[in-house]
Short mmCIF file of C-alpha atoms in Angstrom, two decimals:
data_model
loop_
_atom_site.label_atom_id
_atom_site.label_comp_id
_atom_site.label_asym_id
_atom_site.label_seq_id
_atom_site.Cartn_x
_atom_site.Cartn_y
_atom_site.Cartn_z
CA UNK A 1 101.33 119.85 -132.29
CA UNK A 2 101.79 123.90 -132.04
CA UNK A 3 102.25 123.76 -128.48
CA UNK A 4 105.17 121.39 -129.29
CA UNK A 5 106.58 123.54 -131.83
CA UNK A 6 106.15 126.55 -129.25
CA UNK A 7 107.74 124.90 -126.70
CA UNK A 8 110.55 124.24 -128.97
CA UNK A 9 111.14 127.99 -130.02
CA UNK A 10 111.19 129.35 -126.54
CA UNK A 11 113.72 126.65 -125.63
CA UNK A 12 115.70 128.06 -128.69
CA UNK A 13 115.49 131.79 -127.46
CA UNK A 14 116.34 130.90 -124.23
CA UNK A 15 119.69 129.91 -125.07
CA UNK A 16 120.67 131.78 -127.62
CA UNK A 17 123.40 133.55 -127.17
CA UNK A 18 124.78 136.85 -128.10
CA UNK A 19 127.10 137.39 -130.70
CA UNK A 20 130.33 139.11 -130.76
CA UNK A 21 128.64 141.67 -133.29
CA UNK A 22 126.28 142.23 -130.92
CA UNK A 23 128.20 142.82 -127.89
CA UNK A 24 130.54 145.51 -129.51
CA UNK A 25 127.39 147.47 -131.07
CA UNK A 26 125.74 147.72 -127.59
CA UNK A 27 129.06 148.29 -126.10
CA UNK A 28 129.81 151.41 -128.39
CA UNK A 29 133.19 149.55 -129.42
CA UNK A 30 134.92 147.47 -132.44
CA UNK A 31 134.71 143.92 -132.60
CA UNK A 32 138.14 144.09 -132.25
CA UNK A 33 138.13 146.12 -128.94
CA UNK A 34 135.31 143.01 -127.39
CA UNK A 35 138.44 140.50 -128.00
CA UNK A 36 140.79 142.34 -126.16
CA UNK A 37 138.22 143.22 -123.34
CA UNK A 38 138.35 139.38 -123.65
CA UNK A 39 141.86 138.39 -123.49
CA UNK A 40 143.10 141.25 -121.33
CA UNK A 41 140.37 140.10 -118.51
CA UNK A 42 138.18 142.54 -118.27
CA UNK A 43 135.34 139.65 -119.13
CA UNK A 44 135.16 135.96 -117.25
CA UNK A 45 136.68 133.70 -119.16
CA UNK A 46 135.25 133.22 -123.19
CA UNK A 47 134.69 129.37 -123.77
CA UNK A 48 135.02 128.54 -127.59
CA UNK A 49 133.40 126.09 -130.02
CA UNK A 50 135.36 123.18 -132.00
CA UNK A 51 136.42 125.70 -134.27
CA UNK A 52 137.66 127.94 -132.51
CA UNK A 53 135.19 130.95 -132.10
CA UNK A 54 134.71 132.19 -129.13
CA UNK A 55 131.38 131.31 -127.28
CA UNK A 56 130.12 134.69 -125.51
CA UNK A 57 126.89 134.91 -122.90
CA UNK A 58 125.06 137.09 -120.91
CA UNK A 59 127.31 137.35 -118.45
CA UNK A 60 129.96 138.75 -120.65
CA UNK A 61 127.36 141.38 -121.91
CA UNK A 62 126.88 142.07 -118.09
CA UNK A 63 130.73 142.18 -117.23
CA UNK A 64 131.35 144.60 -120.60
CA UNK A 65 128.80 147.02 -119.94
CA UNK A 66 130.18 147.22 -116.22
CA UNK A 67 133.90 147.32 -117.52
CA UNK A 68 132.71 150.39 -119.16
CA UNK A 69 131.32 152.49 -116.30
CA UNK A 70 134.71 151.16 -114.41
CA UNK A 71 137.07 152.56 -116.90
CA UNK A 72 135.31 155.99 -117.24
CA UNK A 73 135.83 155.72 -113.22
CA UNK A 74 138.68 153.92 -112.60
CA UNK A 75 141.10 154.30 -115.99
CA UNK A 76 141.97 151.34 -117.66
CA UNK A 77 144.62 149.93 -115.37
CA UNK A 78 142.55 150.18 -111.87
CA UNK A 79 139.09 148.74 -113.33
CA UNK A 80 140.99 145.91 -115.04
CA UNK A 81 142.63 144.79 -111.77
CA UNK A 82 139.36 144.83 -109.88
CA UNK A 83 137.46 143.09 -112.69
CA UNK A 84 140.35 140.33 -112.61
CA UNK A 85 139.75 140.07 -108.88
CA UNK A 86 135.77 139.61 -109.31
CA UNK A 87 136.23 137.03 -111.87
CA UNK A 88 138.96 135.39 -110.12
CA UNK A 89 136.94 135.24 -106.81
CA UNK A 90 138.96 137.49 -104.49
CA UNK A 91 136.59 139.77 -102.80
CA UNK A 92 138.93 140.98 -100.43
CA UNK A 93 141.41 142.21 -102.81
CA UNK A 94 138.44 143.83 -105.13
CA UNK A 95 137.56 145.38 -101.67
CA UNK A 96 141.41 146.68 -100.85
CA UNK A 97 141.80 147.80 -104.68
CA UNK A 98 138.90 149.73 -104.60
CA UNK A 99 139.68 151.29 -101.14
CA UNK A 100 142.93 152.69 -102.60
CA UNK A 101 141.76 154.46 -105.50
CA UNK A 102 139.20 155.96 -103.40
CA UNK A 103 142.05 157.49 -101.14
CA UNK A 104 144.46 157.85 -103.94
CA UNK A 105 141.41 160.89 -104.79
CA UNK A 106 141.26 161.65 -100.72
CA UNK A 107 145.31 162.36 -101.22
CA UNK A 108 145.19 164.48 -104.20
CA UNK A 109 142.11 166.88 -102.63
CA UNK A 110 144.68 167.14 -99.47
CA UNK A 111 147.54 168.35 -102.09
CA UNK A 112 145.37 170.56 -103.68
CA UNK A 113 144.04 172.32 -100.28
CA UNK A 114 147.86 172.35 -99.10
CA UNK A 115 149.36 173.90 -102.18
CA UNK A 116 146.65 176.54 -102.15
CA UNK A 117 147.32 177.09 -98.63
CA UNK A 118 151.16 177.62 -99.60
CA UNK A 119 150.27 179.66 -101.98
CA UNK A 120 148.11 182.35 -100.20
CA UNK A 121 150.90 181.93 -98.09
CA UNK A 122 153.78 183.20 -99.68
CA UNK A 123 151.29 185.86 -101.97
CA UNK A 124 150.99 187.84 -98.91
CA UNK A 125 154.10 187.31 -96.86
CA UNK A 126 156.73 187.42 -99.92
CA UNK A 127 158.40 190.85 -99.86
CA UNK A 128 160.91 191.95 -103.11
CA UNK A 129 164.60 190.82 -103.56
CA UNK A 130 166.51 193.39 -101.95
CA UNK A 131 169.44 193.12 -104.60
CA UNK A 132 170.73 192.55 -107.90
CA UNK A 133 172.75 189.80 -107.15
CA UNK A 134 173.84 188.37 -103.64
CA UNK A 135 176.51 185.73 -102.61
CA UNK A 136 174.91 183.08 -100.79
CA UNK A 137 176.06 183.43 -97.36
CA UNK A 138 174.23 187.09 -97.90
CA UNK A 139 170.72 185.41 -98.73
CA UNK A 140 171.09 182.72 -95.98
CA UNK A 141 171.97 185.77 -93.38
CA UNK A 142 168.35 187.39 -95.20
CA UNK A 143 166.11 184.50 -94.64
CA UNK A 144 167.86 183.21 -91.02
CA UNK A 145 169.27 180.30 -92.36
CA UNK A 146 172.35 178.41 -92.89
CA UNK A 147 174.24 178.19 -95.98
CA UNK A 148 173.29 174.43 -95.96
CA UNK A 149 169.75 174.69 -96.39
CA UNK A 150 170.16 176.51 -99.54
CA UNK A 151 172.43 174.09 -100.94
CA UNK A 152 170.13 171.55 -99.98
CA UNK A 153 167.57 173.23 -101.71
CA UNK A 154 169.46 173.86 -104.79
CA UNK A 155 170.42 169.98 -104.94
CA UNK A 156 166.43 169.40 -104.36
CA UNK A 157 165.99 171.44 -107.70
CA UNK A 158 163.97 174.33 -106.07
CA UNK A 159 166.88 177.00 -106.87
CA UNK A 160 168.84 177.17 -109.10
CA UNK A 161 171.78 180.09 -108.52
CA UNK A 162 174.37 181.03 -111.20
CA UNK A 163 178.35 180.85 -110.36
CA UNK A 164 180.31 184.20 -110.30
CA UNK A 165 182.52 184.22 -112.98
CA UNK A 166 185.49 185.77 -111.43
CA UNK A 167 184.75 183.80 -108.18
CA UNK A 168 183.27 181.00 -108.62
CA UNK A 169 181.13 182.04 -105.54
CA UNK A 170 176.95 180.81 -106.01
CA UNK A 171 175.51 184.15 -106.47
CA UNK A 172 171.58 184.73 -106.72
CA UNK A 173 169.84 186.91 -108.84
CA UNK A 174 166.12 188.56 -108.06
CA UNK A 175 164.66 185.37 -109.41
CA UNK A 176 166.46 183.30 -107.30
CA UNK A 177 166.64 185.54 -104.43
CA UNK A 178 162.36 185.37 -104.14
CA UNK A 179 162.51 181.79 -104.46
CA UNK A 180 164.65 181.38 -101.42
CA UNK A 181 162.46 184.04 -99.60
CA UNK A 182 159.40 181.49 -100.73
CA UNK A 183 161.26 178.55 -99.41
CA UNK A 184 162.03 179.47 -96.52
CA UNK A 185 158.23 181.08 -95.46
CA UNK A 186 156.72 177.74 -96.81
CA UNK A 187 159.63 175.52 -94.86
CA UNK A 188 158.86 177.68 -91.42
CA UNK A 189 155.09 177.16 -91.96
CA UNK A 190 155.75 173.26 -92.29
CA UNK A 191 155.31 171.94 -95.95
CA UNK A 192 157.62 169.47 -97.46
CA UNK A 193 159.65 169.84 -100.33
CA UNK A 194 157.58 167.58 -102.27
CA UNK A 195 154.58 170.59 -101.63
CA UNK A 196 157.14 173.11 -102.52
CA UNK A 197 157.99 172.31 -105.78
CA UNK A 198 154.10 172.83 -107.35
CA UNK A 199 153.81 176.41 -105.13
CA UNK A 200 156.90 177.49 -107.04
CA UNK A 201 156.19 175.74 -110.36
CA UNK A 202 152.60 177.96 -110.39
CA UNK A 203 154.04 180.96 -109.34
CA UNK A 204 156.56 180.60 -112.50
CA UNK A 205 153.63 180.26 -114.57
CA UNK A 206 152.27 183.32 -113.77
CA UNK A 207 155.13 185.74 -113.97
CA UNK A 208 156.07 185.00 -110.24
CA UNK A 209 152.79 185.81 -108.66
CA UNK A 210 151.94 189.27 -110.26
CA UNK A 211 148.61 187.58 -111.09
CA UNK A 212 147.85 185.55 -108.21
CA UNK A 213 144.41 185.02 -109.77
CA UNK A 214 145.05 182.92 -112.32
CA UNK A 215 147.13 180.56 -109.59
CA UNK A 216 143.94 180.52 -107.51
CA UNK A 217 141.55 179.55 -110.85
CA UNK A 218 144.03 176.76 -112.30
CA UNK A 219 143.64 175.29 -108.57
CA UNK A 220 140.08 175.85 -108.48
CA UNK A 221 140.07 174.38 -112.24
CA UNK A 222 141.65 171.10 -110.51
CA UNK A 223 139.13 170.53 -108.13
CA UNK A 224 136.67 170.45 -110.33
CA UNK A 225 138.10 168.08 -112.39
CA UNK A 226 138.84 166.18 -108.99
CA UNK A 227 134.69 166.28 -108.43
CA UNK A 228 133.85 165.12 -111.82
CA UNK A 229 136.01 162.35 -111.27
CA UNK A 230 135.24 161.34 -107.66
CA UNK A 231 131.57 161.57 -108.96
CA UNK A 232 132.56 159.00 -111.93
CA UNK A 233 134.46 156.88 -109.23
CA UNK A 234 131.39 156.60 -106.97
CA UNK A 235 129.37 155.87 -109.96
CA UNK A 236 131.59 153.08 -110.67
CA UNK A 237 131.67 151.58 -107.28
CA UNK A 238 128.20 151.61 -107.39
CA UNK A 239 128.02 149.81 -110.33
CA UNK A 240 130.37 147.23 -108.91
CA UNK A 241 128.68 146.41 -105.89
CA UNK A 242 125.88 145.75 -107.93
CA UNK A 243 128.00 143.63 -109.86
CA UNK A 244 129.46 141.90 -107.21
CA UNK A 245 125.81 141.06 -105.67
CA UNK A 246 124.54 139.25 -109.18
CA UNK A 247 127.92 136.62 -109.18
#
C-alpha cells in the first residue's frame, strides 16, 4: 500500500513541470520578459492548456538559461537568429550565423590595428601648415597631387575648405591645410577612405594630435573592450555547442 502511494508521488514529480514564476526567478527576469523570450523565439515552441496558459518544460528552462549567456555574447539580434535556427532544425545556418559574428570581431581587431597604424603614421610624418590660407591648386602643388583628389576628398567629407569671398576660389586654412597633408601620407601608404575618416575623427578629438597619447589609450581602451567581448562570444559558443549536442 505505501509502495503504491510512493510510486505514485515520484510519477507526480517526474512530470511536473516548471512554472512561468519559476522560470523568470531563475532566469533573473520578469514574468513578462519569459513571454516575450517566448513569442520572439528565443525558446522552442510553448504548448498551452485548454485555457490558454502556456505549458512550459525543461527544455524551455534549458533554452532560457542558454538564451542568456547568448545575448551577453551575441546581443539580442545575433543570439535570437541562431536560437531560431536550433529550434527550427537548421544546423548549417546556426553554423554560418555563428561563423559571421565570429569574423564580424576578426574585422573590427583588423580596423583597430589599421587605424592605429595610420595614426602613428601621420603623428610622425605630419609637418605644420605652411600658411594662413592657400588656394587649392597651392595645397595640391604641396602634397603632389591634383586638384581632383582634393575635391574628391572634400565630396568624401574628409575636408572641408571655406570659399574666398571676393573669389569664390576654395581656399584652406591651417586646419584644413594638415588634413590634406594627413590625407595624402595615409592615401600614399595605402588606406582607404573608409580608414581615413576615424584617423582624422581622433586626431580632432585631441586638439589635432598635440596629445597623441590619449589617441593611442582610447584605441587601446577599444581593444579591450574587443577582448571582453570576444571572451563573452567564445563563452557563448561554447554554451551553444553544448546546446546543440543535448537536442
Amino acid at each position: 500500500m505505501s509502495r503504491s502511494r510512493g510510486t505514485v508521488k515520484a510519477s507526480t514529480a517526474a512530470v511536473k513541470r516548471p512554472r512561468l514564476v519559476d522560470l523568470a526567478r531563475s532566469a533573473g527576469l520578469s514574468v513578462q520578459s519569459v513571454r516575450q523570450y517566448a513569442d520572439v523565439g528565443f525558446l522552442p515552441p510553448v504548448s498551452r492548456t485548454p485555457s490558454g496558459y502556456r505549458v512550459f518544460t525543461s527544455e524551455h528552462a534549458e533554452a532560457l538559461r542558454v538564451a542568456r549567456v547568448l545575448i551577453k555574447g551575441y546581443g539580442w539580434d545575433s543570439a535570437l537568429s541562431v536560437l531560431r535556427a536550433v529550434h527550427g532544425g537548421s544546423r548549417s545556418l546556426v553554423l554560418s550565423l555563428v561563423d559571421a559574428s565570429h569574423a564580424e570581431l576578426h574585422a573590427e581587431r583588423l580596423r583597430i590595428d589599421r587605424v592605429l597604424g595610420a595614426f602613428e603614421a601621420v603623428v610622425v610624418d605630419a609637418p605644420p601648415p605652411s600658411s594662413a590660407y592657400l588656394r587649392v591648386g597651392e595645397v595640391a602643388r604641396s602634397l603632389g597631387v591634383r586638384t581632383s583628389a582634393l575635391r574628391l576628398w572634400e565630396k568624401r567629407g574628409l575636408l572641408r575648405p571655406t570659399r574666398d569671398r571676393t573669389t569664390g576660389y576654395r581656399v584652406y586654412d591651417r586646419g584644413q591645410q594638415r588634413n590634406a597633408h594627413l590625407i595624402a601620407i595615409l592615401r600614399r601608404g595605402g588606406y582607404g577612405i573608409e580608414l581615413i575618416r576615424p584617423v582624422l575623427d581622433e586626431l580632432h578629438s585631441t586638439d589635432q594630435s598635440r596629445k597623441p597619447e590619449r589617441v593611442r589609450a582610447e584605441l587601446a581602451r577599444r581593444e579591450a573592450d574587443l577582448d571582453r567581448l570576444s571572451t563573452l562570444r567564445l563563452q557563448a559558443t561554447a554554451t551553444l555547442f553544448g546546446y546543440l549536442e543535448s537536442l
